[in-house]
mmCIF file with all atom_site columns, C-alpha atoms in Angstrom:
data_model
loop_
_atom_site.group_PDB
_atom_site.id
_atom_site.type_symbol
_atom_site.label_atom_id
_atom_site.label_alt_id
_atom_site.label_comp_id
_atom_site.label_asym_id
_atom_site.label_entity_id
_atom_site.label_seq_id
_atom_site.pdbx_PDB_ins_code
_atom_site.Cartn_x
_atom_site.Cartn_y
_atom_site.Cartn_z
_atom_site.occupancy
_atom_site.B_iso_or_equiv
_atom_site.pdbx_formal_charge
_atom_site.auth_seq_id
_atom_site.auth_comp_id
_atom_site.auth_asym_id
_atom_site.auth_atom_id
_atom_site.pdbx_PDB_model_num
ATOM 1   C CA . MET Z 1 1   ? 0.000   0.000  0.000  1.00 55.00 ? 28  MET Z CA 1
ATOM 2   C CA . SER Z 1 2   ? 1.334   3.413  -1.006 1.00 56.00 ? 29  SER Z CA 1
ATOM 3   C CA . THR Z 1 3   ? 1.925   6.162  1.554  1.00 55.00 ? 30  THR Z CA 1
ATOM 4   C CA . LYS Z 1 4   ? -0.968  8.150  0.108  1.00 51.00 ? 31  LYS Z CA 1
ATOM 5   C CA . LEU Z 1 5   ? -3.411  5.252  0.374  1.00 48.00 ? 32  LEU Z CA 1
ATOM 6   C CA . ARG Z 1 6   ? -2.180  4.516  3.900  1.00 53.00 ? 33  ARG Z CA 1
ATOM 7   C CA . LYS Z 1 7   ? -2.868  8.121  4.937  1.00 45.00 ? 34  LYS Z CA 1
ATOM 8   C CA . LEU Z 1 8   ? -6.360  7.981  3.412  1.00 43.00 ? 35  LEU Z CA 1
ATOM 9   C CA . ALA Z 1 9   ? -7.130  4.759  5.291  1.00 42.00 ? 36  ALA Z CA 1
ATOM 10  C CA . VAL Z 1 10  ? -5.977  6.255  8.584  1.00 40.00 ? 37  VAL Z CA 1
ATOM 11  C CA . PHE Z 1 11  ? -8.038  9.391  7.936  1.00 43.00 ? 38  PHE Z CA 1
ATOM 12  C CA . ALA Z 1 12  ? -11.129 7.274  7.200  1.00 43.00 ? 39  ALA Z CA 1
ATOM 13  C CA . LEU Z 1 13  ? -10.647 5.327  10.419 1.00 44.00 ? 40  LEU Z CA 1
ATOM 14  C CA . ILE Z 1 14  ? -10.367 8.569  12.394 1.00 43.00 ? 41  ILE Z CA 1
ATOM 15  C CA . ILE Z 1 15  ? -13.632 9.827  10.888 1.00 44.00 ? 42  ILE Z CA 1
ATOM 16  C CA . LEU Z 1 16  ? -15.423 6.573  11.728 1.00 45.00 ? 43  LEU Z CA 1
ATOM 17  C CA . TRP Z 1 17  ? -14.016 6.570  15.272 1.00 44.00 ? 44  TRP Z CA 1
ATOM 18  C CA . THR Z 1 18  ? -15.047 10.206 15.841 1.00 47.00 ? 45  THR Z CA 1
ATOM 19  C CA . ALA Z 1 19  ? -18.534 9.516  14.474 1.00 47.00 ? 46  ALA Z CA 1
ATOM 20  C CA . SER Z 1 20  ? -18.987 6.486  16.721 1.00 48.00 ? 47  SER Z CA 1
ATOM 21  C CA . ILE Z 1 21  ? -17.958 8.505  19.809 1.00 45.00 ? 48  ILE Z CA 1
ATOM 22  C CA . ALA Z 1 22  ? -20.330 11.306 18.858 1.00 43.00 ? 49  ALA Z CA 1
ATOM 23  C CA . ALA Z 1 23  ? -23.182 8.838  18.474 1.00 45.00 ? 50  ALA Z CA 1
ATOM 24  C CA . ALA Z 1 24  ? -22.386 7.249  21.842 1.00 52.00 ? 51  ALA Z CA 1
ATOM 25  C CA . GLN Z 1 25  ? -22.396 10.661 23.498 1.00 75.00 ? 52  GLN Z CA 1
ATOM 26  C CA . THR Z 1 26  ? -25.772 11.659 22.116 1.00 90.00 ? 53  THR Z CA 1
ATOM 27  C CA . GLY Z 1 27  ? -28.211 11.880 25.025 1.00 95.00 ? 54  GLY Z CA 1
ATOM 28  C CA . VAL Z 1 28  ? -29.329 13.866 28.038 1.00 96.00 ? 55  VAL Z CA 1
ATOM 29  C CA . LYS Z 1 29  ? -28.237 14.517 31.593 1.00 96.00 ? 56  LYS Z CA 1
ATOM 30  C CA . GLY Z 1 30  ? -29.740 16.339 34.536 1.00 96.00 ? 57  GLY Z CA 1
ATOM 31  C CA . ARG Z 1 31  ? -30.720 16.214 38.180 1.00 96.00 ? 58  ARG Z CA 1
ATOM 32  C CA . VAL Z 1 32  ? -33.916 15.031 39.860 1.00 96.00 ? 59  VAL Z CA 1
ATOM 33  C CA . ARG Z 1 33  ? -34.731 17.086 42.955 1.00 93.00 ? 60  ARG Z CA 1
ATOM 34  C CA . THR Z 1 34  ? -37.445 17.972 45.421 1.00 90.00 ? 61  THR Z CA 1
ATOM 35  C CA . ASN Z 1 35  ? -39.321 21.254 45.227 1.00 83.00 ? 62  ASN Z CA 1
ATOM 36  C CA . SER Z 1 36  ? -37.083 22.536 48.038 1.00 82.00 ? 63  SER Z CA 1
ATOM 37  C CA . GLY Z 1 37  ? -33.920 21.733 46.068 1.00 87.00 ? 64  GLY Z CA 1
ATOM 38  C CA . GLY Z 1 38  ? -32.783 18.512 47.748 1.00 90.00 ? 65  GLY Z CA 1
ATOM 39  C CA . PRO Z 1 39  ? -31.517 15.597 45.642 1.00 94.00 ? 66  PRO Z CA 1
ATOM 40  C CA . ILE Z 1 40  ? -33.627 12.491 45.036 1.00 94.00 ? 67  ILE Z CA 1
ATOM 41  C CA . PRO Z 1 41  ? -31.324 9.462  44.804 1.00 95.00 ? 68  PRO Z CA 1
ATOM 42  C CA . ASN Z 1 42  ? -32.320 6.201  43.098 1.00 95.00 ? 69  ASN Z CA 1
ATOM 43  C CA . ALA Z 1 43  ? -35.063 7.864  41.059 1.00 95.00 ? 70  ALA Z CA 1
ATOM 44  C CA . THR Z 1 44  ? -35.902 6.207  37.737 1.00 96.00 ? 71  THR Z CA 1
ATOM 45  C CA . VAL Z 1 45  ? -35.583 8.353  34.599 1.00 96.00 ? 72  VAL Z CA 1
ATOM 46  C CA . THR Z 1 46  ? -36.997 6.954  31.360 1.00 96.00 ? 73  THR Z CA 1
ATOM 47  C CA . ALA Z 1 47  ? -36.650 8.354  27.852 1.00 96.00 ? 74  ALA Z CA 1
ATOM 48  C CA . ARG Z 1 48  ? -39.863 7.858  25.865 1.00 95.00 ? 75  ARG Z CA 1
ATOM 49  C CA . GLN Z 1 49  ? -40.574 8.398  22.182 1.00 94.00 ? 76  GLN Z CA 1
ATOM 50  C CA . ASN Z 1 50  ? -43.834 7.802  20.308 1.00 91.00 ? 77  ASN Z CA 1
ATOM 51  C CA . GLY Z 1 51  ? -45.354 6.237  23.406 1.00 87.00 ? 78  GLY Z CA 1
ATOM 52  C CA . LYS Z 1 52  ? -42.555 3.692  23.864 1.00 93.00 ? 79  LYS Z CA 1
ATOM 53  C CA . ASN Z 1 53  ? -39.881 3.427  26.551 1.00 96.00 ? 80  ASN Z CA 1
ATOM 54  C CA . ILE Z 1 54  ? -36.458 3.756  24.900 1.00 95.00 ? 81  ILE Z CA 1
ATOM 55  C CA . LYS Z 1 55  ? -33.926 3.789  27.736 1.00 95.00 ? 82  LYS Z CA 1
ATOM 56  C CA . SER Z 1 56  ? -33.945 4.087  31.524 1.00 96.00 ? 83  SER Z CA 1
ATOM 57  C CA . THR Z 1 57  ? -31.431 4.844  34.235 1.00 96.00 ? 84  THR Z CA 1
ATOM 58  C CA . LYS Z 1 58  ? -31.242 5.580  37.976 1.00 97.00 ? 85  LYS Z CA 1
ATOM 59  C CA . THR Z 1 59  ? -30.073 8.761  39.664 1.00 96.00 ? 86  THR Z CA 1
ATOM 60  C CA . ASP Z 1 60  ? -26.987 8.713  41.885 1.00 96.00 ? 87  ASP Z CA 1
ATOM 61  C CA . SER Z 1 61  ? -26.730 9.868  45.499 1.00 94.00 ? 88  SER Z CA 1
ATOM 62  C CA . LYS Z 1 62  ? -26.819 13.506 44.345 1.00 94.00 ? 89  LYS Z CA 1
ATOM 63  C CA . GLY Z 1 63  ? -29.894 12.982 42.164 1.00 95.00 ? 90  GLY Z CA 1
ATOM 64  C CA . ARG Z 1 64  ? -27.865 13.214 38.953 1.00 96.00 ? 91  ARG Z CA 1
ATOM 65  C CA . PHE Z 1 65  ? -28.251 10.988 35.865 1.00 97.00 ? 92  PHE Z CA 1
ATOM 66  C CA . GLN Z 1 66  ? -27.153 10.633 32.256 1.00 96.00 ? 93  GLN Z CA 1
ATOM 67  C CA . ILE Z 1 67  ? -28.716 8.646  29.411 1.00 96.00 ? 94  ILE Z CA 1
ATOM 68  C CA . ASP Z 1 68  ? -26.409 8.087  26.420 1.00 95.00 ? 95  ASP Z CA 1
ATOM 69  C CA . GLY Z 1 69  ? -26.881 6.447  23.046 1.00 93.00 ? 96  GLY Z CA 1
ATOM 70  C CA . LEU Z 1 70  ? -30.167 8.104  22.107 1.00 95.00 ? 97  LEU Z CA 1
ATOM 71  C CA . ALA Z 1 71  ? -30.986 8.711  18.450 1.00 94.00 ? 98  ALA Z CA 1
ATOM 72  C CA . ALA Z 1 72  ? -31.586 12.303 17.486 1.00 94.00 ? 99  ALA Z CA 1
ATOM 73  C CA . GLY Z 1 73  ? -35.199 13.307 17.954 1.00 95.00 ? 100 GLY Z CA 1
ATOM 74  C CA . VAL Z 1 74  ? -37.795 14.645 20.354 1.00 95.00 ? 101 VAL Z CA 1
ATOM 75  C CA . TYR Z 1 75  ? -38.387 12.775 23.612 1.00 96.00 ? 102 TYR Z CA 1
ATOM 76  C CA . SER Z 1 76  ? -40.469 12.827 26.748 1.00 94.00 ? 103 SER Z CA 1
ATOM 77  C CA . PHE Z 1 77  ? -38.821 11.986 30.057 1.00 95.00 ? 104 PHE Z CA 1
ATOM 78  C CA . LEU Z 1 78  ? -40.721 10.159 32.764 1.00 94.00 ? 105 LEU Z CA 1
ATOM 79  C CA . PHE Z 1 79  ? -39.208 10.297 36.245 1.00 93.00 ? 106 PHE Z CA 1
ATOM 80  C CA . ASP Z 1 80  ? -40.379 8.883  39.555 1.00 91.00 ? 107 ASP Z CA 1
ATOM 81  C CA . ALA Z 1 81  ? -39.164 7.727  42.957 1.00 91.00 ? 108 ALA Z CA 1
ATOM 82  C CA . ASP Z 1 82  ? -40.610 6.003  46.008 1.00 85.00 ? 109 ASP Z CA 1
ATOM 83  C CA . GLY Z 1 83  ? -42.648 8.422  48.102 1.00 82.00 ? 110 GLY Z CA 1
ATOM 84  C CA . PHE Z 1 84  ? -43.064 10.949 45.279 1.00 87.00 ? 111 PHE Z CA 1
ATOM 85  C CA . GLY Z 1 85  ? -45.560 11.619 42.544 1.00 85.00 ? 112 GLY Z CA 1
ATOM 86  C CA . THR Z 1 86  ? -44.532 10.856 38.954 1.00 89.00 ? 113 THR Z CA 1
ATOM 87  C CA . GLY Z 1 87  ? -43.105 13.663 36.813 1.00 92.00 ? 114 GLY Z CA 1
ATOM 88  C CA . LEU Z 1 88  ? -43.131 14.086 33.032 1.00 91.00 ? 115 LEU Z CA 1
ATOM 89  C CA . LEU Z 1 89  ? -41.047 16.474 30.932 1.00 92.00 ? 116 LEU Z CA 1
ATOM 90  C CA . GLN Z 1 90  ? -42.194 16.674 27.306 1.00 90.00 ? 117 GLN Z CA 1
ATOM 91  C CA . GLY Z 1 91  ? -40.820 18.059 24.068 1.00 92.00 ? 118 GLY Z CA 1
ATOM 92  C CA . VAL Z 1 92  ? -37.091 17.630 24.736 1.00 93.00 ? 119 VAL Z CA 1
ATOM 93  C CA . GLU Z 1 93  ? -35.071 17.721 21.509 1.00 94.00 ? 120 GLU Z CA 1
ATOM 94  C CA . VAL Z 1 94  ? -31.902 15.632 21.428 1.00 95.00 ? 121 VAL Z CA 1
ATOM 95  C CA . LYS Z 1 95  ? -29.331 16.375 18.705 1.00 93.00 ? 122 LYS Z CA 1
ATOM 96  C CA . ASN Z 1 96  ? -26.620 14.160 17.276 1.00 92.00 ? 123 ASN Z CA 1
ATOM 97  C CA . GLY Z 1 97  ? -23.234 14.425 18.942 1.00 90.00 ? 124 GLY Z CA 1
ATOM 98  C CA . SER Z 1 98  ? -24.367 16.356 22.004 1.00 92.00 ? 125 SER Z CA 1
ATOM 99  C CA . VAL Z 1 99  ? -25.562 15.616 25.519 1.00 94.00 ? 126 VAL Z CA 1
ATOM 100 C CA . ARG Z 1 100 ? -28.394 17.953 26.382 1.00 94.00 ? 127 ARG Z CA 1
ATOM 101 C CA . ASP Z 1 101 ? -28.308 19.228 29.960 1.00 95.00 ? 128 ASP Z CA 1
ATOM 102 C CA . LEU Z 1 102 ? -31.796 19.377 31.513 1.00 94.00 ? 129 LEU Z CA 1
ATOM 103 C CA . GLY Z 1 103 ? -30.317 21.021 34.599 1.00 91.00 ? 130 GLY Z CA 1
ATOM 104 C CA . GLU Z 1 104 ? -32.695 21.408 37.551 1.00 88.00 ? 131 GLU Z CA 1
ATOM 105 C CA . ARG Z 1 105 ? -35.917 20.995 35.556 1.00 84.00 ? 132 ARG Z CA 1
ATOM 106 C CA . LEU Z 1 106 ? -36.926 17.579 36.900 1.00 91.00 ? 133 LEU Z CA 1
ATOM 107 C CA . ILE Z 1 107 ? -38.781 18.278 40.148 1.00 91.00 ? 134 ILE Z CA 1
ATOM 108 C CA . LEU Z 1 108 ? -40.818 15.746 42.128 1.00 91.00 ? 135 LEU Z CA 1
ATOM 109 C CA . PHE Z 1 109 ? -43.344 16.496 44.844 1.00 86.00 ? 136 PHE Z CA 1
ATOM 110 C CA . PRO Z 1 110 ? -44.170 14.147 47.722 1.00 81.00 ? 137 PRO Z CA 1
ATOM 111 C CA . ASP Z 1 111 ? -47.068 11.831 47.006 1.00 81.00 ? 138 ASP Z CA 1
ATOM 112 C CA . ARG Z 1 112 ? -49.551 12.446 49.801 1.00 74.00 ? 139 ARG Z CA 1
ATOM 113 C CA . GLY Z 1 113 ? -50.927 8.982  49.265 1.00 79.00 ? 140 GLY Z CA 1
ATOM 114 C CA . LEU Z 1 114 ? -47.531 7.432  50.029 1.00 80.00 ? 141 LEU Z CA 1
ATOM 115 C CA . GLN Z 1 115 ? -46.611 9.450  53.084 1.00 85.00 ? 142 GLN Z CA 1
ATOM 116 C CA . VAL Z 1 116 ? -46.277 8.858  56.782 1.00 89.00 ? 143 VAL Z CA 1
ATOM 117 C CA . ILE Z 1 117 ? -48.166 11.705 58.446 1.00 90.00 ? 144 ILE Z CA 1
ATOM 118 C CA . VAL Z 1 118 ? -47.674 12.336 62.159 1.00 95.00 ? 145 VAL Z CA 1
ATOM 119 C CA . ASN Z 1 119 ? -50.475 14.412 63.679 1.00 94.00 ? 146 ASN Z CA 1
ATOM 120 C CA . GLY Z 1 120 ? -49.866 15.440 67.273 1.00 94.00 ? 147 GLY Z CA 1
ATOM 121 C CA . SER Z 1 121 ? -51.587 17.481 69.956 1.00 96.00 ? 148 SER Z CA 1
ATOM 122 C CA . VAL Z 1 122 ? -49.952 19.165 72.955 1.00 97.00 ? 149 VAL Z CA 1
ATOM 123 C CA . PHE Z 1 123 ? -51.831 20.069 76.149 1.00 97.00 ? 150 PHE Z CA 1
ATOM 124 C CA . TYR Z 1 124 ? -51.324 22.024 79.357 1.00 97.00 ? 151 TYR Z CA 1
ATOM 125 C CA . LYS Z 1 125 ? -51.591 19.899 82.498 1.00 94.00 ? 152 LYS Z CA 1
ATOM 126 C CA . GLU Z 1 126 ? -55.175 21.108 82.857 1.00 94.00 ? 153 GLU Z CA 1
ATOM 127 C CA . GLY Z 1 127 ? -55.968 19.442 79.527 1.00 94.00 ? 154 GLY Z CA 1
ATOM 128 C CA . THR Z 1 128 ? -56.373 22.551 77.384 1.00 95.00 ? 155 THR Z CA 1
ATOM 129 C CA . SER Z 1 129 ? -54.567 23.015 74.070 1.00 96.00 ? 156 SER Z CA 1
ATOM 130 C CA . LEU Z 1 130 ? -51.064 24.500 74.179 1.00 97.00 ? 157 LEU Z CA 1
ATOM 131 C CA . SER Z 1 131 ? -50.027 26.666 71.221 1.00 96.00 ? 158 SER Z CA 1
ATOM 132 C CA . GLY Z 1 132 ? -46.441 27.702 70.470 1.00 96.00 ? 159 GLY Z CA 1
ATOM 133 C CA . ALA Z 1 133 ? -44.798 24.572 71.916 1.00 97.00 ? 160 ALA Z CA 1
ATOM 134 C CA . LYS Z 1 134 ? -41.536 23.581 70.235 1.00 97.00 ? 161 LYS Z CA 1
ATOM 135 C CA . ILE Z 1 135 ? -41.637 20.090 68.697 1.00 98.00 ? 162 ILE Z CA 1
ATOM 136 C CA . ASP Z 1 136 ? -38.408 18.266 67.852 1.00 98.00 ? 163 ASP Z CA 1
ATOM 137 C CA . ILE Z 1 137 ? -38.716 15.196 65.606 1.00 97.00 ? 164 ILE Z CA 1
ATOM 138 C CA . GLU Z 1 138 ? -35.835 12.696 65.624 1.00 97.00 ? 165 GLU Z CA 1
ATOM 139 C CA . GLU Z 1 139 ? -35.205 9.304  64.003 1.00 97.00 ? 166 GLU Z CA 1
ATOM 140 C CA . LEU Z 1 140 ? -33.384 6.368  65.557 1.00 95.00 ? 167 LEU Z CA 1
ATOM 141 C CA . ALA Z 1 141 ? -30.185 5.740  63.585 1.00 94.00 ? 168 ALA Z CA 1
ATOM 142 C CA . PRO Z 1 142 ? -28.494 2.309  63.142 1.00 92.00 ? 169 PRO Z CA 1
ATOM 143 C CA . ASP Z 1 143 ? -25.853 3.260  65.731 1.00 93.00 ? 170 ASP Z CA 1
ATOM 144 C CA . GLY Z 1 144 ? -28.540 3.661  68.401 1.00 92.00 ? 171 GLY Z CA 1
ATOM 145 C CA . THR Z 1 145 ? -28.490 7.452  68.497 1.00 95.00 ? 172 THR Z CA 1
ATOM 146 C CA . PHE Z 1 146 ? -31.329 9.760  67.469 1.00 96.00 ? 173 PHE Z CA 1
ATOM 147 C CA . LYS Z 1 147 ? -30.827 12.042 64.476 1.00 95.00 ? 174 LYS Z CA 1
ATOM 148 C CA . LYS Z 1 148 ? -32.792 15.287 64.314 1.00 95.00 ? 175 LYS Z CA 1
ATOM 149 C CA . LEU Z 1 149 ? -35.149 15.497 61.332 1.00 95.00 ? 176 LEU Z CA 1
ATOM 150 C CA . ALA Z 1 150 ? -37.179 18.642 61.889 1.00 95.00 ? 177 ALA Z CA 1
ATOM 151 C CA . THR Z 1 151 ? -38.450 21.241 64.325 1.00 96.00 ? 178 THR Z CA 1
ATOM 152 C CA . VAL Z 1 152 ? -42.032 22.515 64.179 1.00 96.00 ? 179 VAL Z CA 1
ATOM 153 C CA . TYR Z 1 153 ? -44.338 24.443 66.515 1.00 97.00 ? 180 TYR Z CA 1
ATOM 154 C CA . THR Z 1 154 ? -47.893 23.786 67.613 1.00 97.00 ? 181 THR Z CA 1
ATOM 155 C CA . ASN Z 1 155 ? -50.552 25.989 66.051 1.00 96.00 ? 182 ASN Z CA 1
ATOM 156 C CA . ILE Z 1 156 ? -53.300 27.941 67.795 1.00 94.00 ? 183 ILE Z CA 1
ATOM 157 C CA . SER Z 1 157 ? -55.166 24.666 68.383 1.00 94.00 ? 184 SER Z CA 1
ATOM 158 C CA . GLY Z 1 158 ? -52.135 23.017 69.993 1.00 95.00 ? 185 GLY Z CA 1
ATOM 159 C CA . GLU Z 1 159 ? -51.591 20.726 66.997 1.00 96.00 ? 186 GLU Z CA 1
ATOM 160 C CA . PHE Z 1 160 ? -48.625 19.948 64.760 1.00 96.00 ? 187 PHE Z CA 1
ATOM 161 C CA . THR Z 1 161 ? -48.014 17.861 61.635 1.00 94.00 ? 188 THR Z CA 1
ATOM 162 C CA . TYR Z 1 162 ? -44.912 16.148 60.284 1.00 94.00 ? 189 TYR Z CA 1
ATOM 163 C CA . LYS Z 1 163 ? -44.752 14.322 56.935 1.00 90.00 ? 190 LYS Z CA 1
ATOM 164 C CA . ARG Z 1 164 ? -42.192 11.949 55.426 1.00 88.00 ? 191 ARG Z CA 1
ATOM 165 C CA . PRO Z 1 165 ? -42.086 9.253  52.705 1.00 84.00 ? 192 PRO Z CA 1
ATOM 166 C CA . GLN Z 1 166 ? -43.369 5.870  53.854 1.00 84.00 ? 193 GLN Z CA 1
ATOM 167 C CA . GLY Z 1 167 ? -40.847 3.441  55.287 1.00 88.00 ? 194 GLY Z CA 1
ATOM 168 C CA . ARG Z 1 168 ? -40.059 1.766  58.586 1.00 91.00 ? 195 ARG Z CA 1
ATOM 169 C CA . ALA Z 1 169 ? -38.605 4.088  61.231 1.00 95.00 ? 196 ALA Z CA 1
ATOM 170 C CA . LYS Z 1 170 ? -38.668 4.789  64.944 1.00 96.00 ? 197 LYS Z CA 1
ATOM 171 C CA . LEU Z 1 171 ? -39.413 8.435  65.639 1.00 97.00 ? 198 LEU Z CA 1
ATOM 172 C CA . ARG Z 1 172 ? -38.956 10.318 68.879 1.00 97.00 ? 199 ARG Z CA 1
ATOM 173 C CA . ILE Z 1 173 ? -41.252 13.309 69.350 1.00 98.00 ? 200 ILE Z CA 1
ATOM 174 C CA . THR Z 1 174 ? -40.332 15.830 72.055 1.00 98.00 ? 201 THR Z CA 1
ATOM 175 C CA . ALA Z 1 175 ? -42.476 18.830 73.054 1.00 98.00 ? 202 ALA Z CA 1
ATOM 176 C CA . ARG Z 1 176 ? -40.984 21.729 75.044 1.00 97.00 ? 203 ARG Z CA 1
ATOM 177 C CA . PHE Z 1 177 ? -42.556 24.836 76.539 1.00 97.00 ? 204 PHE Z CA 1
ATOM 178 C CA . LYS Z 1 178 ? -41.379 27.147 79.373 1.00 94.00 ? 205 LYS Z CA 1
ATOM 179 C CA . GLY Z 1 179 ? -38.899 24.575 80.695 1.00 94.00 ? 206 GLY Z CA 1
ATOM 180 C CA . ALA Z 1 180 ? -41.383 21.693 80.655 1.00 96.00 ? 207 ALA Z CA 1
ATOM 181 C CA . GLU Z 1 181 ? -40.771 18.716 78.403 1.00 97.00 ? 208 GLU Z CA 1
ATOM 182 C CA . ALA Z 1 182 ? -42.572 15.536 77.296 1.00 97.00 ? 209 ALA Z CA 1
ATOM 183 C CA . THR Z 1 183 ? -41.442 12.802 74.910 1.00 98.00 ? 210 THR Z CA 1
ATOM 184 C CA . LYS Z 1 184 ? -43.050 9.919  73.059 1.00 97.00 ? 211 LYS Z CA 1
ATOM 185 C CA . THR Z 1 185 ? -41.531 7.363  70.690 1.00 96.00 ? 212 THR Z CA 1
ATOM 186 C CA . ILE Z 1 186 ? -43.583 5.895  67.869 1.00 95.00 ? 213 ILE Z CA 1
ATOM 187 C CA . ASP Z 1 187 ? -42.933 3.247  65.192 1.00 95.00 ? 214 ASP Z CA 1
ATOM 188 C CA . VAL Z 1 188 ? -44.012 4.125  61.658 1.00 93.00 ? 215 VAL Z CA 1
ATOM 189 C CA . GLU Z 1 189 ? -43.927 2.051  58.485 1.00 89.00 ? 216 GLU Z CA 1
ATOM 190 C CA . THR Z 1 190 ? -46.669 2.161  55.875 1.00 86.00 ? 217 THR Z CA 1
ATOM 191 C CA . ALA Z 1 191 ? -48.378 5.270  54.544 1.00 83.00 ? 218 ALA Z CA 1
ATOM 192 C CA . ALA Z 1 192 ? -50.876 6.306  57.206 1.00 86.00 ? 219 ALA Z CA 1
ATOM 193 C CA . ILE Z 1 193 ? -51.761 9.025  59.702 1.00 87.00 ? 220 ILE Z CA 1
ATOM 194 C CA . TYR Z 1 194 ? -50.137 8.412  63.073 1.00 94.00 ? 221 TYR Z CA 1
ATOM 195 C CA . ARG Z 1 195 ? -51.683 10.341 65.966 1.00 93.00 ? 222 ARG Z CA 1
ATOM 196 C CA . LEU Z 1 196 ? -50.267 11.102 69.396 1.00 94.00 ? 223 LEU Z CA 1
ATOM 197 C CA . ALA Z 1 197 ? -50.857 13.439 72.334 1.00 95.00 ? 224 ALA Z CA 1
ATOM 198 C CA . LEU Z 1 198 ? -48.344 15.012 74.711 1.00 97.00 ? 225 LEU Z CA 1
ATOM 199 C CA . THR Z 1 199 ? -49.159 16.701 78.028 1.00 97.00 ? 226 THR Z CA 1
ATOM 200 C CA . LEU Z 1 200 ? -46.661 19.096 79.577 1.00 97.00 ? 227 LEU Z CA 1
ATOM 201 C CA . ASP Z 1 201 ? -46.356 19.691 83.312 1.00 96.00 ? 228 ASP Z CA 1
ATOM 202 C CA . VAL Z 1 202 ? -47.013 23.394 82.970 1.00 95.00 ? 229 VAL Z CA 1
ATOM 203 C CA . SER Z 1 203 ? -50.123 25.367 83.833 1.00 94.00 ? 230 SER Z CA 1
ATOM 204 C CA . ARG Z 1 204 ? -51.961 27.639 81.450 1.00 90.00 ? 231 ARG Z CA 1
ATOM 205 C CA . THR Z 1 205 ? -51.866 30.355 84.113 1.00 86.00 ? 232 THR Z CA 1
ATOM 206 C CA . GLU Z 1 206 ? -48.066 30.293 84.542 1.00 76.00 ? 233 GLU Z CA 1
ATOM 207 C CA . LYS Z 1 207 ? -46.269 33.352 83.230 1.00 56.00 ? 234 LYS Z CA 1
#
């Protein structure tokens, strides 16, 4: 083979190699998050075209994902995760040789039908409702310690609400007001409303 033909063959191979890489890198990437900005790990993201599922992947611990190897065209992206409602992003155009970044556009909201809802009431020792009590919600960790999840306050009716995705957990609920404190521990698992009442050793008439 002459030097000229050898150069042409090498050039052709380079073109084919570049084209194959470009095709492999055609796709989308992005991040699935909550409406408050937190990542949603292990969410499923599916590329759909003409009513058919083309490719799927899972998000990482930071809620990020990438789907490669898509043909150029217009897609819809279905995304969902346990404890959240399903999301759908339509009309996404994917072009050859590029990975389209969907950024922060994939947002999921908690599915109220798949939530653990803790409804609590706090009372003075006389039995009347106590508003403005501080409520700390903690979860028992594998190492035996309690990890703080949230802090809320009782409303004018002495009630509070805490919501989380369904799943087995042991929660410790502590109410505090004017130096008085009361605690209850509850086990939650399936989606349901869990109710509890806490009475503090403080009088309504105390200043």
